[in-house]
CSV table of C-alpha atoms and ligand atoms in Angstrom, one decimal:
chain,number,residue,atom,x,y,z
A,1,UNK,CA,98.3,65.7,110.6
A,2,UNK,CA,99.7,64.9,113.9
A,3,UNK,CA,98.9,67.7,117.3
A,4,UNK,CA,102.5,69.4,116.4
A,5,UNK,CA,101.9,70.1,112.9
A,6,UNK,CA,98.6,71.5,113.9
A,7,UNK,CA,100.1,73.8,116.2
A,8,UNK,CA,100.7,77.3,114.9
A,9,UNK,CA,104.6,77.7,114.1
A,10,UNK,CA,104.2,81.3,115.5
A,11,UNK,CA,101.9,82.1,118.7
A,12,UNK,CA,100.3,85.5,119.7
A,13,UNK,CA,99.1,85.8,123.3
A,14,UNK,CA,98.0,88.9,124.4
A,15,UNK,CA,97.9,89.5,128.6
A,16,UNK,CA,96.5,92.5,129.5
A,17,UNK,CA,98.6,95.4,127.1
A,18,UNK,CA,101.8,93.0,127.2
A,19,UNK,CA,101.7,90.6,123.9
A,20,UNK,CA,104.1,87.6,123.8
A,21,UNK,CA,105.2,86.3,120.6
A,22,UNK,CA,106.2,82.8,120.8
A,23,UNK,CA,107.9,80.6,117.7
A,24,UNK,CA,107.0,77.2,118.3
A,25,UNK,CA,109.0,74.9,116.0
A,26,UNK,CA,111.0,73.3,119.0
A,27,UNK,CA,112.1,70.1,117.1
A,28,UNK,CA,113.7,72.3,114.7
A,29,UNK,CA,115.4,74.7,117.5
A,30,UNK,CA,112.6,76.9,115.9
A,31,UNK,CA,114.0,77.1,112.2
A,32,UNK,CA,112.6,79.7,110.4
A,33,UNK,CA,111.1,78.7,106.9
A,34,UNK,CA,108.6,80.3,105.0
A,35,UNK,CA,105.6,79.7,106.9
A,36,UNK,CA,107.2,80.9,110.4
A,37,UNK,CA,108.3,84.2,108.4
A,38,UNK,CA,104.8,84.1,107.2
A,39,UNK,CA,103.2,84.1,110.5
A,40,UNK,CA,105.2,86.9,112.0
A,41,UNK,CA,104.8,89.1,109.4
A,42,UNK,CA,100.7,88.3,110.5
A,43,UNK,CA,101.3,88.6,114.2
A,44,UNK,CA,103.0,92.1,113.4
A,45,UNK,CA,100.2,93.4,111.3
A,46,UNK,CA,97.6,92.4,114.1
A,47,UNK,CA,100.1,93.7,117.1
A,48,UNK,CA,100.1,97.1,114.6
A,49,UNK,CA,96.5,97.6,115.1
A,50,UNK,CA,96.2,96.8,118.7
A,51,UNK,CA,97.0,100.1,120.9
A,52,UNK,CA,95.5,98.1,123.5
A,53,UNK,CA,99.1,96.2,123.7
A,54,UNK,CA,101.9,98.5,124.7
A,55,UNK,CA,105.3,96.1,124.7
A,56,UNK,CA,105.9,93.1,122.5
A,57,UNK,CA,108.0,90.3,124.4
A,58,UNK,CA,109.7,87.8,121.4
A,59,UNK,CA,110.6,84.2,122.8
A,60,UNK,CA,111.8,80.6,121.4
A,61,UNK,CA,109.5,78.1,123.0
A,62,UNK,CA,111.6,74.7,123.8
A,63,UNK,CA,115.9,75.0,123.9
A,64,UNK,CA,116.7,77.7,121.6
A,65,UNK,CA,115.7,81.3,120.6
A,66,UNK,CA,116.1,80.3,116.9
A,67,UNK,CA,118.5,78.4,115.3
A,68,UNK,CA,118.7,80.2,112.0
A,69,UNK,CA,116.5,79.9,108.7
A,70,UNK,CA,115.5,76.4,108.0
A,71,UNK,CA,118.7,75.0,106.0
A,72,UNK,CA,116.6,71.8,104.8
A,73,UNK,CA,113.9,74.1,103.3
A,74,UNK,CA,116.8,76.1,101.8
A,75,UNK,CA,118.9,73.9,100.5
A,76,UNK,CA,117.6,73.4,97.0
A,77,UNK,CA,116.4,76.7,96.2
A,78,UNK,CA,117.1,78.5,92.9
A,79,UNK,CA,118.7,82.0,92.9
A,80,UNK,CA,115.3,83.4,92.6
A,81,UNK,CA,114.0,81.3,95.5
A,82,UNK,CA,116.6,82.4,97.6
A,83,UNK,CA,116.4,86.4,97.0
A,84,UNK,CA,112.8,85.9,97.7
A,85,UNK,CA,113.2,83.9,100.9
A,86,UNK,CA,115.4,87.0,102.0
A,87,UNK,CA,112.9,89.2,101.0
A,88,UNK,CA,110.2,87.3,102.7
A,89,UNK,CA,112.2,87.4,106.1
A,90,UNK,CA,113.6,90.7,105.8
A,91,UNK,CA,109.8,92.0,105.3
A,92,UNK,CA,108.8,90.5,108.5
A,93,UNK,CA,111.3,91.8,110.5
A,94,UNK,CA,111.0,95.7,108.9
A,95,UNK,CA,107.4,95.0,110.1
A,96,UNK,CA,108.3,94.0,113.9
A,97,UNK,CA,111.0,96.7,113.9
A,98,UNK,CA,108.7,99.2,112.3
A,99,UNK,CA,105.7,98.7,115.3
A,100,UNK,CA,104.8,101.6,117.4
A,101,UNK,CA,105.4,99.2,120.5
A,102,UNK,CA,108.5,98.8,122.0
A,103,UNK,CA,109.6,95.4,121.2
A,104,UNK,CA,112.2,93.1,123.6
A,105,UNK,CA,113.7,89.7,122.6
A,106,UNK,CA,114.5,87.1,125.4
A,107,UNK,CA,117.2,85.3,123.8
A,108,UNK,CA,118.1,81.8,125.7
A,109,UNK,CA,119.9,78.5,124.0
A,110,UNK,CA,120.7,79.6,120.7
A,111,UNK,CA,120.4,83.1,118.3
A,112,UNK,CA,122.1,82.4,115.3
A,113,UNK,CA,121.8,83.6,111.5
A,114,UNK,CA,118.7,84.4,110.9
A,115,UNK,CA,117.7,83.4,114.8
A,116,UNK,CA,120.0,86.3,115.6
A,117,UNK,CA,118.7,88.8,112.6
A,118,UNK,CA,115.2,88.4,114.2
A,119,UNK,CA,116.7,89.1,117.5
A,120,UNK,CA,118.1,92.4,116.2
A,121,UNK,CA,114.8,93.3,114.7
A,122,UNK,CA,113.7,93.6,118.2
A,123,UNK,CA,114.2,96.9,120.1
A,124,UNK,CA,115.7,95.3,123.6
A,125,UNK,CA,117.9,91.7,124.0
A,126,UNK,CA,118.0,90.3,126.9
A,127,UNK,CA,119.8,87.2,127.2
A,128,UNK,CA,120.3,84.4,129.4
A,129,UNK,CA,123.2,83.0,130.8
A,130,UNK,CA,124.6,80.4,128.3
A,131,UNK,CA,123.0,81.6,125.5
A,132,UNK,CA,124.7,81.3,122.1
A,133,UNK,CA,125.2,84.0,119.5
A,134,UNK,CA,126.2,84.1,115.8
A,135,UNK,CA,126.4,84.9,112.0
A,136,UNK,CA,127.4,81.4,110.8
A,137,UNK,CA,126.2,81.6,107.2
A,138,UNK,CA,129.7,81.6,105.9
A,139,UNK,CA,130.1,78.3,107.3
A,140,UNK,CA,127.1,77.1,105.0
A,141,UNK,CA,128.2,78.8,102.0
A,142,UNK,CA,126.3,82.1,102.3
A,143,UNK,CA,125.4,85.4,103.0
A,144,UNK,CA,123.0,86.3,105.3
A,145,UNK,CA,119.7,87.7,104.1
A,146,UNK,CA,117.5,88.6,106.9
A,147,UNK,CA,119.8,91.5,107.8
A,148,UNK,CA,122.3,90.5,109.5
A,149,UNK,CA,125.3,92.0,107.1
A,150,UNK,CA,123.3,95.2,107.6
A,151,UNK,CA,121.8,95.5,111.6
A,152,UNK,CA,124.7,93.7,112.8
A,153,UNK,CA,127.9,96.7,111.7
A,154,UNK,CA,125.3,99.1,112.9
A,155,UNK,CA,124.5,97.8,116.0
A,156,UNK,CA,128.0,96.9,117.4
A,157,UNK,CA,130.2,98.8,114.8
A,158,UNK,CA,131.9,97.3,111.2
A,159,UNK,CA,134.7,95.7,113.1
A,160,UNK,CA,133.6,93.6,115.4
A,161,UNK,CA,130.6,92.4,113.7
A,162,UNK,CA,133.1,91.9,110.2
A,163,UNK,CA,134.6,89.3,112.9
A,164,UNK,CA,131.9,87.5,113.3
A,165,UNK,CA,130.3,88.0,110.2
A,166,UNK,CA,133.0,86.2,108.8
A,167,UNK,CA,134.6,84.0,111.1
A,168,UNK,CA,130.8,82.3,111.8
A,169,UNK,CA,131.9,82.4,115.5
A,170,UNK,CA,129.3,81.8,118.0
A,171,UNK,CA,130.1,84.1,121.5
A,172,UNK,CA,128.5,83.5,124.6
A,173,UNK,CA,126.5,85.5,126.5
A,174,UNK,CA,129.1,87.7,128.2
A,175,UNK,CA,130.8,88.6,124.9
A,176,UNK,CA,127.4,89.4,123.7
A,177,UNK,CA,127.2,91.5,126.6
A,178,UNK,CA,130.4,93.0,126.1
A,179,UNK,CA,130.2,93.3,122.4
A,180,UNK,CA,126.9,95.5,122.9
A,181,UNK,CA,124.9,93.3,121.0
A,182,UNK,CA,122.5,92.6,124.4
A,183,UNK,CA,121.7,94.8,126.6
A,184,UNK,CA,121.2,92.7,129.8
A,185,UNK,CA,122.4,88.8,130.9
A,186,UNK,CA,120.3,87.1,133.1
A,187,UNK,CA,120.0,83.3,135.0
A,188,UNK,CA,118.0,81.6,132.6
A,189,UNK,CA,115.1,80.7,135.2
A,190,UNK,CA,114.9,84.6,135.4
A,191,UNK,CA,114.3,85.4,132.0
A,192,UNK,CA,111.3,85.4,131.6
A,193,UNK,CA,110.9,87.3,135.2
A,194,UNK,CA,113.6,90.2,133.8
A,195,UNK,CA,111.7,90.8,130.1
A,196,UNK,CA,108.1,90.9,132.5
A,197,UNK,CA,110.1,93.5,134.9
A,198,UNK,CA,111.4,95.5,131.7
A,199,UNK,CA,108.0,95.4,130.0
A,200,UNK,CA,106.4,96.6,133.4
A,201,UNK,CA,108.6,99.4,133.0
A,202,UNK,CA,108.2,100.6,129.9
A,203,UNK,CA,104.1,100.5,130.8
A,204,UNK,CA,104.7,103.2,132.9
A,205,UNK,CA,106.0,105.4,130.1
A,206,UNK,CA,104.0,107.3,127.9
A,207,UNK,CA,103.4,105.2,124.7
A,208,UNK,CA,103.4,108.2,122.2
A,209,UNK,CA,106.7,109.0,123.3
A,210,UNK,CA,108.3,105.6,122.9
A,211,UNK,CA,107.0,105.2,119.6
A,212,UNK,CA,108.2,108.3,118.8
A,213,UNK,CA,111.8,107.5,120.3
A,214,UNK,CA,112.0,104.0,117.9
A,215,UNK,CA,111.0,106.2,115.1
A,216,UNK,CA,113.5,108.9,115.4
A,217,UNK,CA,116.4,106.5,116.2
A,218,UNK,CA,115.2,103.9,112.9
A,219,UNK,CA,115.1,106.9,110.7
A,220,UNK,CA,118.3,108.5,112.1
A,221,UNK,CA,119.7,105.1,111.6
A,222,UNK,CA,119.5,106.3,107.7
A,223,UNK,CA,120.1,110.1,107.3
A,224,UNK,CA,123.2,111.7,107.6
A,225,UNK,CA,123.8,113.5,111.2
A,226,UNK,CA,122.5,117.2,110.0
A,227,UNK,CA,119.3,115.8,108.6
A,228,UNK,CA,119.0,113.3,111.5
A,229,UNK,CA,119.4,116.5,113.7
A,230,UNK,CA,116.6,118.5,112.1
A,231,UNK,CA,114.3,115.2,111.8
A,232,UNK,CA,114.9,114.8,115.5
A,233,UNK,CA,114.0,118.4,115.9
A,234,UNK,CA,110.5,118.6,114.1
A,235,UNK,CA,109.7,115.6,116.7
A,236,UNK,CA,110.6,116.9,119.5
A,237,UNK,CA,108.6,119.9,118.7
A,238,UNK,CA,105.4,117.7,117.8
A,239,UNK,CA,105.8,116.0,121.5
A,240,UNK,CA,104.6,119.2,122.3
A,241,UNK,CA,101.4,119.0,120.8
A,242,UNK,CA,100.6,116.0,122.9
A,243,UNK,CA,99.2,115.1,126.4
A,244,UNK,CA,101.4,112.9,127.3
A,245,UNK,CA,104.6,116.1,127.5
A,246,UNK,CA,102.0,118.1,129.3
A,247,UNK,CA,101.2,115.3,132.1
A,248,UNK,CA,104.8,114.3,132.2
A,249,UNK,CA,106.7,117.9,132.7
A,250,UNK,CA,103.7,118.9,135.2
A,251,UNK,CA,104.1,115.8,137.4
A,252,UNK,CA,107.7,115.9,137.9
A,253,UNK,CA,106.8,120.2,139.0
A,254,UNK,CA,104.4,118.9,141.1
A,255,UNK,CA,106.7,116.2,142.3
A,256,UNK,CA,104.2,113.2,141.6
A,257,UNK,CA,104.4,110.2,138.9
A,258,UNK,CA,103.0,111.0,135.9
A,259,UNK,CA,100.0,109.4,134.8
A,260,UNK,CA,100.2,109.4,130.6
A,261,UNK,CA,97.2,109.0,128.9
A,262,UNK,CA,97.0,104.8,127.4
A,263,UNK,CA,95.1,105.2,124.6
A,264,UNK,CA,96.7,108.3,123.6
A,265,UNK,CA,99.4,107.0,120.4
A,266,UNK,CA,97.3,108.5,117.0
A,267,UNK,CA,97.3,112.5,118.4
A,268,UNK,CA,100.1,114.6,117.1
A,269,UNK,CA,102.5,113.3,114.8
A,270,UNK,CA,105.3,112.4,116.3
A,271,UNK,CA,105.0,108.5,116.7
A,272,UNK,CA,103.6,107.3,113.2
B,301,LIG,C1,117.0,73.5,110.0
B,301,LIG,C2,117.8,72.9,112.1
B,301,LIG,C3,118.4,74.2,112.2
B,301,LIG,C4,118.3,75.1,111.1
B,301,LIG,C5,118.8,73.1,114.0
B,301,LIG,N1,118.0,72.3,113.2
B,301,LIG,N2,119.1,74.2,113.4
B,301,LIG,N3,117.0,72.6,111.0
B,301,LIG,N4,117.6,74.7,110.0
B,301,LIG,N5,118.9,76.3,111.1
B,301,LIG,C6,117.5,71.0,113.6
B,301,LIG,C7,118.5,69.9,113.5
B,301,LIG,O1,118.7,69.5,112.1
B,301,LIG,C8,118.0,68.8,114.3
B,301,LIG,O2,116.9,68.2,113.6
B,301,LIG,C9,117.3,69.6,115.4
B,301,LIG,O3,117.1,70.9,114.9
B,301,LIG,C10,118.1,69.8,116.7
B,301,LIG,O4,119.4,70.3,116.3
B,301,LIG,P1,120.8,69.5,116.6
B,301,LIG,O5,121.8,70.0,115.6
B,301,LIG,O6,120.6,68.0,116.7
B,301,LIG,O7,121.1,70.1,118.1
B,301,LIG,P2,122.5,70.4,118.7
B,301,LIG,O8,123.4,69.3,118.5
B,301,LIG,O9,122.2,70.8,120.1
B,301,LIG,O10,123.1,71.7,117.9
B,301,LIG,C11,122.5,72.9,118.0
B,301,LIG,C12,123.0,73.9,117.0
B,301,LIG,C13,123.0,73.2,115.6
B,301,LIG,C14,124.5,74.2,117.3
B,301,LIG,C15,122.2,75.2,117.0
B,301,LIG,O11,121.6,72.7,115.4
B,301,LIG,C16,123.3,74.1,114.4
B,301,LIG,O12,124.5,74.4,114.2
B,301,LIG,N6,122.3,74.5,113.7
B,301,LIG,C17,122.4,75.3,112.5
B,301,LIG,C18,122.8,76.8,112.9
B,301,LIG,C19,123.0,77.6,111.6
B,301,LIG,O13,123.9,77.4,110.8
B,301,LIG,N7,122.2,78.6,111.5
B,301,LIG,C20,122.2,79.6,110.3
B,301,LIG,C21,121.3,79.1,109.2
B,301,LIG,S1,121.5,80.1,107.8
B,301,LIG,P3,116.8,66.6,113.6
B,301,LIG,O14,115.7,66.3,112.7
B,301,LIG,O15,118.1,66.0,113.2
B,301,LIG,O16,116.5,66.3,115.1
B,301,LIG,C22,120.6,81.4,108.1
B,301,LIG,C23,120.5,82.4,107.0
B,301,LIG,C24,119.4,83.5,107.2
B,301,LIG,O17,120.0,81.6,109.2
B,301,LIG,C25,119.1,84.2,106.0
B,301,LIG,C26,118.3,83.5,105.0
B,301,LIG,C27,117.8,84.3,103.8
């Protein structure tokens, strides 16, 4: 087995409480097949159990973010292959979307199909300049399956992501700007630099509460407004059985920065 076969399709590095989640297939414009899917649904589980790490930063190593799921493993499956592929992906990405860390995708070269489903698993895009975006599984023969029919009308309404959906379009950065579907476009030697900056941010923030904030806007994402109204209520009230309200309402009285509590993400209720 040569040293790039070796190499784990999916890295996990861990500095300080920022994790960076790498795919590592760069021959393949990091292709997802089964054993990348695999791999992040491992790297998820592990990042779950960590509340030493407080933001997940998702990157393509090499010239692309992801290219899409891996059409030469794909091409000859069965039916039954191919719903379980879907499944396979689909579980990995509920897994990332469902951590208690907020999660930020830096998107360069190319996002497309499922490259673009993983990126919309994420919490945050950011993209740089001349990155590519798409849904071209129509232009293979298919529907998506990692999402993308799903995340995509939700994120930037039915209408425009019908149009790309099923035109198989890629846009460019700016119209990926424009069409909401990231949320910041950078020079690409600043990428790295911006999702660093964001991730410093967010480490400033209480981590109770941004779990919390993922949770009530994921489950929101599937109740009607009343009931998303009353779920948001019950966790706003549980915030205040935590430290981190009391340190962050007192501080801004006392006009200083608030200090949360790190290890603080299993008291109350609200986040999990
Ligand atoms: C397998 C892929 C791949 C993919 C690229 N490669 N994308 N292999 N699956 N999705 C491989 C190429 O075959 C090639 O391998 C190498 O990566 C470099 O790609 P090139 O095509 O030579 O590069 P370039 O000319 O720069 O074109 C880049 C590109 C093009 C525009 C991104 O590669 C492309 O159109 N890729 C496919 C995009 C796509 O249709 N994605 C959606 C897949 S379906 P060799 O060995 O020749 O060097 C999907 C469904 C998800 O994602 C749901 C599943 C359940």
């Amino acid at each position: 087995m040569s040293q790039e076969e070796m190499r784990d399709v999916v890295e996990l590095s861990v500095d300080g409480p920022v994790a960076t989640v790498t795919l590592q297939r760069e021959k393949q414009l990091n292709a997802l097949n089964r054993a990348v899917l695999t791999k992040i649904s491992e790297v998820a589980a592990a990042v779950a159990e960590r509340s030493d790490v407080r933001v997940v930063l998702l990157r393509g190593a090499g010239r692309a973010f992801a290219a899409g799921a891996d059409i030469a493993q794909m091409r000859d499956f069965s039916a039954a292959d191919a719903e379980a592929f879907s499944r396979l992906g689909q579980a990995a990405f509920a897994a990332l979307e469902a951590l208690p860390q907020p999660t930020i995708a830096l998107v360069h070269g190319y996002a497309l199909g499922g490259g673009l489903e993983l990126a919309m698993a994420c919490d945050i895009r950011i993209a740089a300049e001349g990155a590519k975006f798409g849904q071209p599984e129509v232009t293979l023969g298919v529907v998506p399956g990692f999402g993308g029919s799903q995340r995509l009308p939700r994120l930037i309404g039915q209408g425009n992501a019908l149009y790309l959906l099923l035109t198989g379009e890629m846009v460019d950065a700016a119209e990926a700007m424009r069409l909401g579907l990231v949320s910041k476009v950078v020079p690409q030697d600043e990428l790295e630099t911006a999702g660093r900056q964001l991730a410093e941010r967010l480490l400033t923030l209480g981590p109770y509460a941004l779990a919390g904030v993922k949770r009530t806007v994921y489950e929101g994402a599937e109740l009607d407004l009343h009931s998303g109204l009353r779920m948001e209520a019950g966790r706003f009230g549980l915030c205040f059985a935590h430290p981190e309200q009391t340190e962050g309402m007192t501080a801004f009285l006392e006009r200083r920065k608030p200090d949360f509590p790190q290890a603080s993400l299993d008291e109350g209720g609200a986040a999990r």
